[in-house]
PDB file of C-alpha atoms in Angstrom:
ATOM      1  CA  UNK A 109     -81.813 -32.278 -37.590  1.00  0.00           C
ATOM      2  CA  UNK A 110     -78.696 -30.894 -39.308  1.00  0.00           C
ATOM      3  CA  UNK A 111     -78.083 -27.154 -39.074  1.00  0.00           C
ATOM      4  CA  UNK A 112     -74.594 -27.431 -40.564  1.00  0.00           C
ATOM      5  CA  UNK A 113     -73.348 -28.885 -43.822  1.00  0.00           C
ATOM      6  CA  UNK A 114     -72.230 -32.522 -43.418  1.00  0.00           C
ATOM      7  CA  UNK A 115     -68.944 -31.552 -45.076  1.00  0.00           C
ATOM      8  CA  UNK A 116     -68.167 -29.031 -42.336  1.00  0.00           C
ATOM      9  CA  UNK A 117     -64.536 -29.440 -41.357  1.00  0.00           C
ATOM     10  CA  UNK A 118     -63.399 -26.911 -38.740  1.00  0.00           C
ATOM     11  CA  UNK A 119     -59.906 -27.358 -37.332  1.00  0.00           C
ATOM     12  CA  UNK A 120     -60.935 -26.974 -33.670  1.00  0.00           C
ATOM     13  CA  UNK A 121     -57.659 -28.259 -32.304  1.00  0.00           C
ATOM     14  CA  UNK A 122     -55.747 -25.559 -34.160  1.00  0.00           C
ATOM     15  CA  UNK A 123     -57.013 -23.150 -31.474  1.00  0.00           C
ATOM     16  CA  UNK A 124     -56.488 -25.455 -28.484  1.00  0.00           C
ATOM     17  CA  UNK A 125     -53.426 -23.565 -27.178  1.00  0.00           C
ATOM     18  CA  UNK A 126     -55.302 -20.261 -27.357  1.00  0.00           C
ATOM     19  CA  UNK A 127     -58.297 -21.931 -25.674  1.00  0.00           C
ATOM     20  CA  UNK A 128     -56.039 -23.344 -22.955  1.00  0.00           C
ATOM     21  CA  UNK A 129     -54.627 -19.884 -22.205  1.00  0.00           C
ATOM     22  CA  UNK A 130     -58.156 -18.459 -22.148  1.00  0.00           C
ATOM     23  CA  UNK A 131     -59.358 -21.180 -19.779  1.00  0.00           C
ATOM     24  CA  UNK A 132     -56.397 -20.682 -17.455  1.00  0.00           C
ATOM     25  CA  UNK A 133     -56.980 -16.922 -17.329  1.00  0.00           C
ATOM     26  CA  UNK A 134     -60.698 -17.429 -16.588  1.00  0.00           C
ATOM     27  CA  UNK A 135     -59.943 -19.969 -13.845  1.00  0.00           C
ATOM     28  CA  UNK A 136     -57.241 -17.816 -12.242  1.00  0.00           C
ATOM     29  CA  UNK A 137     -59.518 -14.767 -12.405  1.00  0.00           C
ATOM     30  CA  UNK A 138     -62.390 -16.762 -10.858  1.00  0.00           C
ATOM     31  CA  UNK A 139     -60.305 -18.180  -8.019  1.00  0.00           C
ATOM     32  CA  UNK A 140     -58.734 -14.784  -7.298  1.00  0.00           C
ATOM     33  CA  UNK A 141     -62.130 -13.131  -7.157  1.00  0.00           C
ATOM     34  CA  UNK A 142     -63.513 -15.924  -4.938  1.00  0.00           C
ATOM     35  CA  UNK A 143     -60.753 -15.597  -2.347  1.00  0.00           C
ATOM     36  CA  UNK A 144     -60.529 -11.785  -2.430  1.00  0.00           C
ATOM     37  CA  UNK A 145     -64.112 -10.699  -3.001  1.00  0.00           C
ATOM     38  CA  UNK A 146     -66.040 -13.851  -2.028  1.00  0.00           C
ATOM     39  CA  UNK A 147     -69.650 -14.582  -2.900  1.00  0.00           C
ATOM     40  CA  UNK A 148     -72.768 -12.657  -2.161  1.00  0.00           C
ATOM     41  CA  UNK A 149     -74.392 -15.513  -0.218  1.00  0.00           C
ATOM     42  CA  UNK A 150     -78.145 -15.491   0.110  1.00  0.00           C
ATOM     43  CA  UNK A 151     -80.081 -16.071   3.315  1.00  0.00           C
ATOM     44  CA  UNK A 152     -80.053 -19.833   2.594  1.00  0.00           C
ATOM     45  CA  UNK A 153     -76.367 -19.813   3.530  1.00  0.00           C
ATOM     46  CA  UNK A 154     -75.939 -16.843   5.864  1.00  0.00           C
ATOM     47  CA  UNK A 155     -79.110 -17.160   7.882  1.00  0.00           C
ATOM     48  CA  UNK A 156     -81.631 -14.377   8.452  1.00  0.00           C
ATOM     49  CA  UNK A 157     -85.223 -13.415   7.781  1.00  0.00           C
ATOM     50  CA  UNK A 158     -87.173 -12.957   4.559  1.00  0.00           C
ATOM     51  CA  UNK A 159     -90.397 -10.999   4.634  1.00  0.00           C
ATOM     52  CA  UNK A 160     -92.743 -10.422   1.710  1.00  0.00           C
ATOM     53  CA  UNK A 161     -95.232  -7.569   1.999  1.00  0.00           C
ATOM     54  CA  UNK A 162     -97.942  -6.154  -0.290  1.00  0.00           C
ATOM     55  CA  UNK A 163     -98.937  -2.491  -0.810  1.00  0.00           C
ATOM     56  CA  UNK A 164    -102.154  -1.118  -2.294  1.00  0.00           C
ATOM     57  CA  UNK A 165    -100.122   1.361  -4.372  1.00  0.00           C
ATOM     58  CA  UNK A 166     -96.703   1.036  -5.952  1.00  0.00           C
ATOM     59  CA  UNK A 167     -94.125   0.596  -3.206  1.00  0.00           C
ATOM     60  CA  UNK A 168     -91.572   3.384  -2.520  1.00  0.00           C
ATOM     61  CA  UNK A 169     -88.311   1.455  -2.108  1.00  0.00           C
ATOM     62  CA  UNK A 170     -86.136   4.336  -0.780  1.00  0.00           C
ATOM     63  CA  UNK A 171     -88.803   5.146   1.829  1.00  0.00           C
ATOM     64  CA  UNK A 172     -88.892   1.503   2.945  1.00  0.00           C
ATOM     65  CA  UNK A 173     -85.120   1.624   3.440  1.00  0.00           C
ATOM     66  CA  UNK A 174     -85.529   4.729   5.615  1.00  0.00           C
ATOM     67  CA  UNK A 175     -88.284   3.087   7.683  1.00  0.00           C
ATOM     68  CA  UNK A 176     -86.132   0.009   8.308  1.00  0.00           C
ATOM     69  CA  UNK A 177     -83.124   2.157   9.282  1.00  0.00           C
ATOM     70  CA  UNK A 178     -85.355   3.999  11.723  1.00  0.00           C
ATOM     71  CA  UNK A 179     -85.735   0.776  13.769  1.00  0.00           C
ATOM     72  CA  UNK A 180     -81.988  -0.011  13.416  1.00  0.00           C
ATOM     73  CA  UNK A 181     -82.370  -2.848  10.914  1.00  0.00           C
ATOM     74  CA  UNK A 182     -79.091  -2.979   9.032  1.00  0.00           C
ATOM     75  CA  UNK A 183     -78.009  -4.857   5.903  1.00  0.00           C
ATOM     76  CA  UNK A 184     -81.539  -5.283   4.530  1.00  0.00           C
ATOM     77  CA  UNK A 185     -82.021  -5.930   0.807  1.00  0.00           C
ATOM     78  CA  UNK A 186     -85.320  -4.487  -0.436  1.00  0.00           C
ATOM     79  CA  UNK A 187     -86.636  -5.194  -3.893  1.00  0.00           C
ATOM     80  CA  UNK A 188     -89.848  -5.578  -5.848  1.00  0.00           C
ATOM     81  CA  UNK A 189     -91.026  -9.145  -6.203  1.00  0.00           C
ATOM     82  CA  UNK A 190     -93.063  -9.873  -9.289  1.00  0.00           C
ATOM     83  CA  UNK A 191     -94.904  -6.510  -9.275  1.00  0.00           C
ATOM     84  CA  UNK A 192     -94.355  -2.910  -8.134  1.00  0.00           C
ATOM     85  CA  UNK A 193     -96.838  -3.467  -5.296  1.00  0.00           C
ATOM     86  CA  UNK A 194     -95.095  -6.439  -3.760  1.00  0.00           C
ATOM     87  CA  UNK A 195     -91.814  -6.069  -1.928  1.00  0.00           C
ATOM     88  CA  UNK A 196     -89.407  -8.683  -0.642  1.00  0.00           C
ATOM     89  CA  UNK A 197     -87.202  -7.714   2.306  1.00  0.00           C
ATOM     90  CA  UNK A 198     -84.204  -9.912   3.137  1.00  0.00           C
ATOM     91  CA  UNK A 199     -82.152  -9.111   6.181  1.00  0.00           C
ATOM     92  CA  UNK A 200     -79.421 -10.772   8.206  1.00  0.00           C
ATOM     93  CA  UNK A 201     -80.036 -11.782  11.797  1.00  0.00           C
ATOM     94  CA  UNK A 202     -80.649  -8.694  13.956  1.00  0.00           C
ATOM     95  CA  UNK A 203     -79.071  -8.940  17.429  1.00  0.00           C
ATOM     96  CA  UNK A 204     -81.355  -6.353  18.985  1.00  0.00           C
ATOM     97  CA  UNK A 205     -84.636  -7.972  17.899  1.00  0.00           C
ATOM     98  CA  UNK A 206     -85.806 -11.508  18.694  1.00  0.00           C
ATOM     99  CA  UNK A 207     -86.327 -13.579  15.564  1.00  0.00           C
ATOM    100  CA  UNK A 208     -89.969 -14.231  16.495  1.00  0.00           C
ATOM    101  CA  UNK A 209     -90.676 -10.489  16.666  1.00  0.00           C
ATOM    102  CA  UNK A 210     -88.814  -9.283  13.553  1.00  0.00           C
ATOM    103  CA  UNK A 211     -91.845  -9.625  11.296  1.00  0.00           C
ATOM    104  CA  UNK A 212     -94.103  -7.593  13.609  1.00  0.00           C
ATOM    105  CA  UNK A 213     -91.439  -4.883  14.146  1.00  0.00           C
ATOM    106  CA  UNK A 214     -90.878  -4.523  10.382  1.00  0.00           C
ATOM    107  CA  UNK A 215     -94.607  -4.416   9.626  1.00  0.00           C
ATOM    108  CA  UNK A 216     -95.157  -1.744  12.272  1.00  0.00           C
ATOM    109  CA  UNK A 217     -92.306   0.346  10.815  1.00  0.00           C
ATOM    110  CA  UNK A 218     -93.701   0.076   7.270  1.00  0.00           C
ATOM    111  CA  UNK A 219     -97.161   1.092   8.482  1.00  0.00           C
ATOM    112  CA  UNK A 220     -95.821   4.092  10.423  1.00  0.00           C
ATOM    113  CA  UNK A 221     -96.285   6.356   7.381  1.00  0.00           C
ATOM    114  CA  UNK A 222     -99.995   5.499   7.205  1.00  0.00           C
ATOM    115  CA  UNK A 223     -99.684   3.053   4.248  1.00  0.00           C
ATOM    116  CA  UNK A 224    -101.827  -0.073   4.100  1.00  0.00           C
ATOM    117  CA  UNK A 225     -99.271  -2.904   4.203  1.00  0.00           C
ATOM    118  CA  UNK A 226    -100.071  -6.607   4.470  1.00  0.00           C
ATOM    119  CA  UNK A 227     -97.608  -9.407   5.225  1.00  0.00           C
ATOM    120  CA  UNK A 228     -97.750 -12.074   2.523  1.00  0.00           C
ATOM    121  CA  UNK A 229     -94.989 -14.424   3.649  1.00  0.00           C
ATOM    122  CA  UNK A 230     -92.154 -14.735   6.147  1.00  0.00           C
ATOM    123  CA  UNK A 231     -89.365 -17.289   6.576  1.00  0.00           C
ATOM    124  CA  UNK A 232     -86.348 -17.595   8.789  1.00  0.00           C
ATOM    125  CA  UNK A 233     -83.096 -19.526   8.324  1.00  0.00           C
ATOM    126  CA  UNK A 234     -80.787 -19.899  11.308  1.00  0.00           C
ATOM    127  CA  UNK A 235     -77.016 -19.315  10.834  1.00  0.00           C
ATOM    128  CA  UNK A 236     -76.227 -22.915  11.884  1.00  0.00           C
ATOM    129  CA  UNK A 237     -78.566 -24.305   9.234  1.00  0.00           C
ATOM    130  CA  UNK A 238     -77.108 -21.884   6.661  1.00  0.00           C
ATOM    131  CA  UNK A 239     -73.539 -23.085   7.407  1.00  0.00           C
ATOM    132  CA  UNK A 240     -74.678 -26.702   7.224  1.00  0.00           C
ATOM    133  CA  UNK A 241     -76.311 -26.085   3.811  1.00  0.00           C
ATOM    134  CA  UNK A 242     -73.107 -24.480   2.568  1.00  0.00           C
ATOM    135  CA  UNK A 243     -70.972 -27.484   3.650  1.00  0.00           C
ATOM    136  CA  UNK A 244     -73.425 -30.090   2.340  1.00  0.00           C
ATOM    137  CA  UNK A 245     -73.762 -28.228  -0.961  1.00  0.00           C
ATOM    138  CA  UNK A 246     -69.996 -28.269  -1.516  1.00  0.00           C
ATOM    139  CA  UNK A 247     -69.866 -31.923  -0.528  1.00  0.00           C
ATOM    140  CA  UNK A 248     -72.633 -32.748  -3.036  1.00  0.00           C
ATOM    141  CA  UNK A 249     -70.566 -31.247  -5.862  1.00  0.00           C
ATOM    142  CA  UNK A 250     -67.388 -33.107  -4.875  1.00  0.00           C
ATOM    143  CA  UNK A 251     -69.273 -36.419  -4.637  1.00  0.00           C
ATOM    144  CA  UNK A 252     -70.897 -35.760  -8.035  1.00  0.00           C
ATOM    145  CA  UNK A 253     -67.483 -35.157  -9.671  1.00  0.00           C
ATOM    146  CA  UNK A 254     -65.991 -38.322  -8.126  1.00  0.00           C
ATOM    147  CA  UNK A 255     -68.965 -40.473  -9.256  1.00  0.00           C
ATOM    148  CA  UNK A 256     -68.686 -39.002 -12.784  1.00  0.00           C
ATOM    149  CA  UNK A 257     -64.936 -39.768 -12.878  1.00  0.00           C
ATOM    150  CA  UNK A 258     -65.583 -43.404 -11.923  1.00  0.00           C
ATOM    151  CA  UNK A 259     -68.442 -43.736 -14.451  1.00  0.00           C
ATOM    152  CA  UNK A 260     -66.441 -42.321 -17.392  1.00  0.00           C
ATOM    153  CA  UNK A 261     -63.364 -44.379 -16.461  1.00  0.00           C
ATOM    154  CA  UNK A 262     -65.501 -47.550 -16.512  1.00  0.00           C
ATOM    155  CA  UNK A 263     -67.336 -46.655 -19.727  1.00  0.00           C
ATOM    156  CA  UNK A 264     -64.367 -45.303 -21.688  1.00  0.00           C
ATOM    157  CA  UNK A 265     -60.791 -45.024 -20.441  1.00  0.00           C
ATOM    158  CA  UNK A 266     -59.096 -43.167 -17.562  1.00  0.00           C
ATOM    159  CA  UNK A 267     -57.658 -40.492 -19.918  1.00  0.00           C
ATOM    160  CA  UNK A 268     -61.205 -39.587 -20.961  1.00  0.00           C
ATOM    161  CA  UNK A 269     -62.282 -39.706 -17.324  1.00  0.00           C
ATOM    162  CA  UNK A 270     -59.649 -37.155 -16.313  1.00  0.00           C
ATOM    163  CA  UNK A 271     -60.530 -34.967 -19.316  1.00  0.00           C
ATOM    164  CA  UNK A 272     -64.256 -34.948 -18.441  1.00  0.00           C
ATOM    165  CA  UNK A 273     -63.740 -34.152 -14.768  1.00  0.00           C
ATOM    166  CA  UNK A 274     -61.262 -31.333 -15.528  1.00  0.00           C
ATOM    167  CA  UNK A 275     -63.844 -29.914 -17.967  1.00  0.00           C
ATOM    168  CA  UNK A 276     -66.607 -30.095 -15.318  1.00  0.00           C
ATOM    169  CA  UNK A 277     -64.424 -28.556 -12.634  1.00  0.00           C
ATOM    170  CA  UNK A 278     -63.491 -25.830 -15.173  1.00  0.00           C
ATOM    171  CA  UNK A 279     -67.222 -25.072 -15.698  1.00  0.00           C
ATOM    172  CA  UNK A 280     -68.072 -24.947 -11.987  1.00  0.00           C
ATOM    173  CA  UNK A 281     -65.101 -22.703 -11.093  1.00  0.00           C
ATOM    174  CA  UNK A 282     -65.866 -20.228 -13.872  1.00  0.00           C
ATOM    175  CA  UNK A 283     -69.581 -20.010 -12.954  1.00  0.00           C
ATOM    176  CA  UNK A 284     -68.672 -19.432  -9.299  1.00  0.00           C
ATOM    177  CA  UNK A 285     -66.183 -16.803 -10.466  1.00  0.00           C
ATOM    178  CA  UNK A 286     -68.943 -15.140 -12.499  1.00  0.00           C
ATOM    179  CA  UNK A 287     -71.167 -14.889  -9.430  1.00  0.00           C
ATOM    180  CA  UNK A 288     -68.257 -13.570  -7.377  1.00  0.00           C
ATOM    181  CA  UNK A 289     -67.315 -10.864  -9.906  1.00  0.00           C
ATOM    182  CA  UNK A 290     -70.886  -9.745 -10.597  1.00  0.00           C
ATOM    183  CA  UNK A 291     -71.952 -10.044  -6.899  1.00  0.00           C
ATOM    184  CA  UNK A 292     -75.232 -11.682  -7.952  1.00  0.00           C
ATOM    185  CA  UNK A 293     -76.791 -13.439  -4.982  1.00  0.00           C
ATOM    186  CA  UNK A 294     -75.599 -17.042  -4.541  1.00  0.00           C
ATOM    187  CA  UNK A 295     -78.379 -19.081  -2.987  1.00  0.00           C
ATOM    188  CA  UNK A 296     -79.611 -22.681  -3.023  1.00  0.00           C
ATOM    189  CA  UNK A 297     -81.157 -22.310  -6.487  1.00  0.00           C
ATOM    190  CA  UNK A 298     -77.694 -21.395  -7.859  1.00  0.00           C
ATOM    191  CA  UNK A 299     -76.215 -24.447  -6.197  1.00  0.00           C
ATOM    192  CA  UNK A 300     -78.932 -26.545  -7.852  1.00  0.00           C
ATOM    193  CA  UNK A 301     -78.078 -24.878 -11.144  1.00  0.00           C
ATOM    194  CA  UNK A 302     -74.384 -25.771 -10.723  1.00  0.00           C
ATOM    195  CA  UNK A 303     -75.328 -29.445 -10.285  1.00  0.00           C
ATOM    196  CA  UNK A 304     -77.547 -29.205 -13.395  1.00  0.00           C
ATOM    197  CA  UNK A 305     -74.661 -27.653 -15.363  1.00  0.00           C
ATOM    198  CA  UNK A 306     -72.471 -30.586 -14.376  1.00  0.00           C
ATOM    199  CA  UNK A 307     -75.074 -32.938 -15.831  1.00  0.00           C
ATOM    200  CA  UNK A 308     -75.572 -30.859 -18.975  1.00  0.00           C
ATOM    201  CA  UNK A 309     -71.890 -30.451 -19.677  1.00  0.00           C
ATOM    202  CA  UNK A 310     -71.186 -34.136 -19.018  1.00  0.00           C
ATOM    203  CA  UNK A 311     -73.909 -35.146 -21.462  1.00  0.00           C
ATOM    204  CA  UNK A 312     -72.286 -33.046 -24.220  1.00  0.00           C
ATOM    205  CA  UNK A 313     -68.878 -34.473 -23.364  1.00  0.00           C
ATOM    206  CA  UNK A 314     -70.073 -38.084 -23.400  1.00  0.00           C
ATOM    207  CA  UNK A 315     -71.606 -37.618 -26.875  1.00  0.00           C
ATOM    208  CA  UNK A 316     -68.249 -36.338 -28.181  1.00  0.00           C
ATOM    209  CA  UNK A 317     -66.317 -39.124 -26.440  1.00  0.00           C
ATOM    210  CA  UNK A 318     -68.718 -41.742 -27.903  1.00  0.00           C
ATOM    211  CA  UNK A 319     -68.038 -40.462 -31.412  1.00  0.00           C
ATOM    212  CA  UNK A 320     -64.262 -40.324 -30.749  1.00  0.00           C
ATOM    213  CA  UNK A 321     -64.356 -43.974 -29.682  1.00  0.00           C
ATOM    214  CA  UNK A 322     -66.339 -44.982 -32.783  1.00  0.00           C
ATOM    215  CA  UNK A 323     -63.981 -43.064 -35.073  1.00  0.00           C
ATOM    216  CA  UNK A 324     -60.888 -44.475 -33.441  1.00  0.00           C
ATOM    217  CA  UNK A 325     -62.135 -47.943 -34.359  1.00  0.00           C
ATOM    218  CA  UNK A 326     -63.466 -46.909 -37.798  1.00  0.00           C
ATOM    219  CA  UNK A 327     -60.775 -44.598 -39.201  1.00  0.00           C
ATOM    220  CA  UNK A 328     -57.759 -46.587 -40.296  1.00  0.00           C
ATOM    221  CA  UNK A 329     -55.731 -43.545 -41.290  1.00  0.00           C
ATOM    222  CA  UNK A 330     -55.037 -40.296 -39.505  1.00  0.00           C
ATOM    223  CA  UNK A 331     -53.550 -39.203 -36.217  1.00  0.00           C
ATOM    224  CA  UNK A 332     -55.371 -38.970 -32.891  1.00  0.00           C
ATOM    225  CA  UNK A 333     -55.796 -35.221 -33.556  1.00  0.00           C
ATOM    226  CA  UNK A 334     -57.492 -35.986 -36.880  1.00  0.00           C
ATOM    227  CA  UNK A 335     -59.915 -38.418 -35.197  1.00  0.00           C
ATOM    228  CA  UNK A 336     -60.796 -35.932 -32.444  1.00  0.00           C
ATOM    229  CA  UNK A 337     -61.242 -33.096 -34.963  1.00  0.00           C
ATOM    230  CA  UNK A 338     -63.491 -35.234 -37.178  1.00  0.00           C
ATOM    231  CA  UNK A 339     -65.550 -36.336 -34.137  1.00  0.00           C
ATOM    232  CA  UNK A 340     -66.014 -32.728 -32.973  1.00  0.00           C
ATOM    233  CA  UNK A 341     -67.216 -31.719 -36.452  1.00  0.00           C
ATOM    234  CA  UNK A 342     -69.625 -34.669 -36.616  1.00  0.00           C
ATOM    235  CA  UNK A 343     -71.222 -33.779 -33.306  1.00  0.00           C
ATOM    236  CA  UNK A 344     -71.102 -29.994 -33.747  1.00  0.00           C
ATOM    237  CA  UNK A 345     -74.595 -29.757 -35.265  1.00  0.00           C
ATOM    238  CA  UNK A 346     -76.121 -31.733 -32.376  1.00  0.00           C
ATOM    239  CA  UNK A 347     -74.152 -29.691 -29.791  1.00  0.00           C
ATOM    240  CA  UNK A 348     -75.344 -26.376 -31.265  1.00  0.00           C
ATOM    241  CA  UNK A 349     -78.979 -27.516 -31.509  1.00  0.00           C
ATOM    242  CA  UNK A 350     -79.004 -28.674 -27.890  1.00  0.00           C
ATOM    243  CA  UNK A 351     -77.402 -25.452 -26.686  1.00  0.00           C
ATOM    244  CA  UNK A 352     -79.704 -23.144 -28.682  1.00  0.00           C
ATOM    245  CA  UNK A 353     -82.932 -24.876 -27.681  1.00  0.00           C
ATOM    246  CA  UNK A 354     -81.837 -24.986 -24.032  1.00  0.00           C
ATOM    247  CA  UNK A 355     -80.899 -21.315 -24.115  1.00  0.00           C
ATOM    248  CA  UNK A 356     -84.330 -20.377 -25.529  1.00  0.00           C
ATOM    249  CA  UNK A 357     -86.017 -21.951 -22.530  1.00  0.00           C
ATOM    250  CA  UNK A 358     -83.562 -20.426 -20.056  1.00  0.00           C
ATOM    251  CA  UNK A 359     -83.940 -16.921 -21.558  1.00  0.00           C
ATOM    252  CA  UNK A 360     -87.714 -17.220 -21.160  1.00  0.00           C
ATOM    253  CA  UNK A 361     -87.189 -18.212 -17.509  1.00  0.00           C
ATOM    254  CA  UNK A 362     -84.698 -15.391 -17.015  1.00  0.00           C
ATOM    255  CA  UNK A 363     -86.953 -12.651 -18.363  1.00  0.00           C
ATOM    256  CA  UNK A 364     -90.400 -13.952 -17.384  1.00  0.00           C
ATOM    257  CA  UNK A 365     -89.816 -16.542 -14.628  1.00  0.00           C
ATOM    258  CA  UNK A 366     -89.881 -14.103 -11.772  1.00  0.00           C
ATOM    259  CA  UNK A 367     -87.346 -13.144  -9.088  1.00  0.00           C
ATOM    260  CA  UNK A 368     -87.330 -16.512  -7.379  1.00  0.00           C
ATOM    261  CA  UNK A 369     -85.620 -18.374 -10.233  1.00  0.00           C
ATOM    262  CA  UNK A 370     -83.733 -15.374 -11.688  1.00  0.00           C
ATOM    263  CA  UNK A 371     -80.342 -16.461 -10.279  1.00  0.00           C
ATOM    264  CA  UNK A 372     -81.050 -20.100 -11.173  1.00  0.00           C
ATOM    265  CA  UNK A 373     -81.702 -19.165 -14.850  1.00  0.00           C
ATOM    266  CA  UNK A 374     -78.668 -16.842 -14.903  1.00  0.00           C
ATOM    267  CA  UNK A 375     -76.345 -19.620 -13.630  1.00  0.00           C
ATOM    268  CA  UNK A 376     -77.670 -22.073 -16.227  1.00  0.00           C
ATOM    269  CA  UNK A 377     -77.304 -19.548 -19.076  1.00  0.00           C
ATOM    270  CA  UNK A 378     -73.658 -19.004 -18.176  1.00  0.00           C
ATOM    271  CA  UNK A 379     -73.292 -22.768 -17.672  1.00  0.00           C
ATOM    272  CA  UNK A 380     -74.619 -23.629 -21.139  1.00  0.00           C
ATOM    273  CA  UNK A 381     -72.090 -21.314 -22.806  1.00  0.00           C
ATOM    274  CA  UNK A 382     -69.177 -22.545 -20.669  1.00  0.00           C
ATOM    275  CA  UNK A 383     -70.276 -26.205 -20.873  1.00  0.00           C
ATOM    276  CA  UNK A 384     -70.487 -26.102 -24.701  1.00  0.00           C
ATOM    277  CA  UNK A 385     -67.069 -24.457 -24.890  1.00  0.00           C
ATOM    278  CA  UNK A 386     -65.475 -26.946 -22.458  1.00  0.00           C
ATOM    279  CA  UNK A 387     -66.877 -30.031 -24.236  1.00  0.00           C
ATOM    280  CA  UNK A 388     -65.007 -28.902 -27.375  1.00  0.00           C
ATOM    281  CA  UNK A 389     -61.914 -27.145 -26.044  1.00  0.00           C
ATOM    282  CA  UNK A 390     -61.232 -28.707 -22.639  1.00  0.00           C
ATOM    283  CA  UNK A 391     -62.361 -32.331 -22.340  1.00  0.00           C
ATOM    284  CA  UNK A 392     -61.044 -33.705 -25.639  1.00  0.00           C
ATOM    285  CA  UNK A 393     -57.801 -31.695 -25.714  1.00  0.00           C
ATOM    286  CA  UNK A 394     -56.979 -32.880 -22.161  1.00  0.00           C
ATOM    287  CA  UNK A 395     -57.502 -36.511 -23.235  1.00  0.00           C
ATOM    288  CA  UNK A 396     -55.195 -35.873 -26.189  1.00  0.00           C
ATOM    289  CA  UNK A 397     -52.635 -34.225 -23.892  1.00  0.00           C
ATOM    290  CA  UNK A 398     -52.656 -37.416 -21.809  1.00  0.00           C
ATOM    291  CA  UNK A 399     -51.825 -39.404 -24.941  1.00  0.00           C
ATOM    292  CA  UNK A 400     -55.127 -41.154 -25.755  1.00  0.00           C
ATOM    293  CA  UNK A 401     -54.753 -43.386 -28.828  1.00  0.00           C
ATOM    294  CA  UNK A 402     -56.528 -46.112 -30.768  1.00  0.00           C
ATOM    295  CA  UNK A 403     -54.949 -48.921 -28.758  1.00  0.00           C
ATOM    296  CA  UNK A 404     -56.494 -47.552 -25.562  1.00  0.00           C
ATOM    297  CA  UNK A 405     -60.003 -48.174 -26.934  1.00  0.00           C
ATOM    298  CA  UNK A 406     -59.530 -51.513 -28.670  1.00  0.00           C
ATOM    299  CA  UNK A 407     -61.543 -54.321 -26.994  1.00  0.00           C
ATOM    300  CA  UNK A 408     -59.299 -56.905 -25.281  1.00  0.00           C
ATOM    301  CA  UNK A 409     -58.633 -59.997 -27.321  1.00  0.00           C
ATOM    302  CA  UNK A 410     -60.403 -63.103 -25.957  1.00  0.00           C
ATOM    303  CA  UNK A 411     -58.386 -66.308 -26.131  1.00  0.00           C
ATOM    304  CA  UNK A 412     -60.596 -69.127 -27.575  1.00  0.00           C
ATOM    305  CA  UNK A 413     -60.443 -72.555 -26.041  1.00  0.00           C
ATOM    306  CA  UNK A 414     -58.614 -74.991 -28.353  1.00  0.00           C
ATOM    307  CA  UNK A 415     -57.391 -72.170 -30.551  1.00  0.00           C
ATOM    308  CA  UNK A 416     -53.853 -73.601 -30.501  1.00  0.00           C
ATOM    309  CA  UNK A 417     -55.088 -76.802 -32.279  1.00  0.00           C
ATOM    310  CA  UNK A 418     -56.509 -74.730 -35.182  1.00  0.00           C
ATOM    311  CA  UNK A 419     -53.117 -73.235 -35.939  1.00  0.00           C
ATOM    312  CA  UNK A 420     -51.554 -74.635 -39.196  1.00  0.00           C
TER     313      UNK A 420
END
């Protein structure tokens, strides 16, 4: 399906210096925020207890906070979960209460005002497990980037490989920066979303690289910049269609998917915007900066046996 005229000819590379400055500013801002402000890690990483309770009437969130403070529970995050009558309470490990008794203590405090409260769910993550999840999550992303670099180098050329990995690292850093600046909770679902963004962004980049390779072999005239610009224009319609349809699904998940996948959808929405931008303004310009040219993509000449006897 074409949503743009086939004659569309946008000079994307004309803005590559501006895009480079923008990307550097976003990356510097993200790294600065990560090291100064940090991330609002969820219980998956910090360890603690999650309790879900149900009320017969709409829950009074400020009153629940007061009831928890009355039994010296600090750092609790209280929010509605799916409806005004269901409340999710997340709290870090409490030194003065045994983990096995936290649920009963909280339930007793919530019932102290005479309300009918039922416990719907409870889970506990130890701090050691949380730290292990954090380390393994980071390791998973590094391994994914290394594997992608090897794959692209084998399929295309090392200059494309470097361009694609820089684009993916660019996407991941900016998304992490977004979560650091906005202080949205960073949990395992966000980590899963980051890995999904790596796959999504890579898919877009590979489509562009495929077209660049075809055009390098097909276009006899024109500079490397002309070939890349033509390839970006030829794949623009497909890139926009993929991004728009993906965003429609993600927006539905964001608004109607419930609290559990809210952060997941948010990370993917940011990732689709950043990934689309990087496949146009990061991956290909980096390959150009490294000096990619037609000769890099020409298949190696195969010497035929007995060829010397055919020479006149």
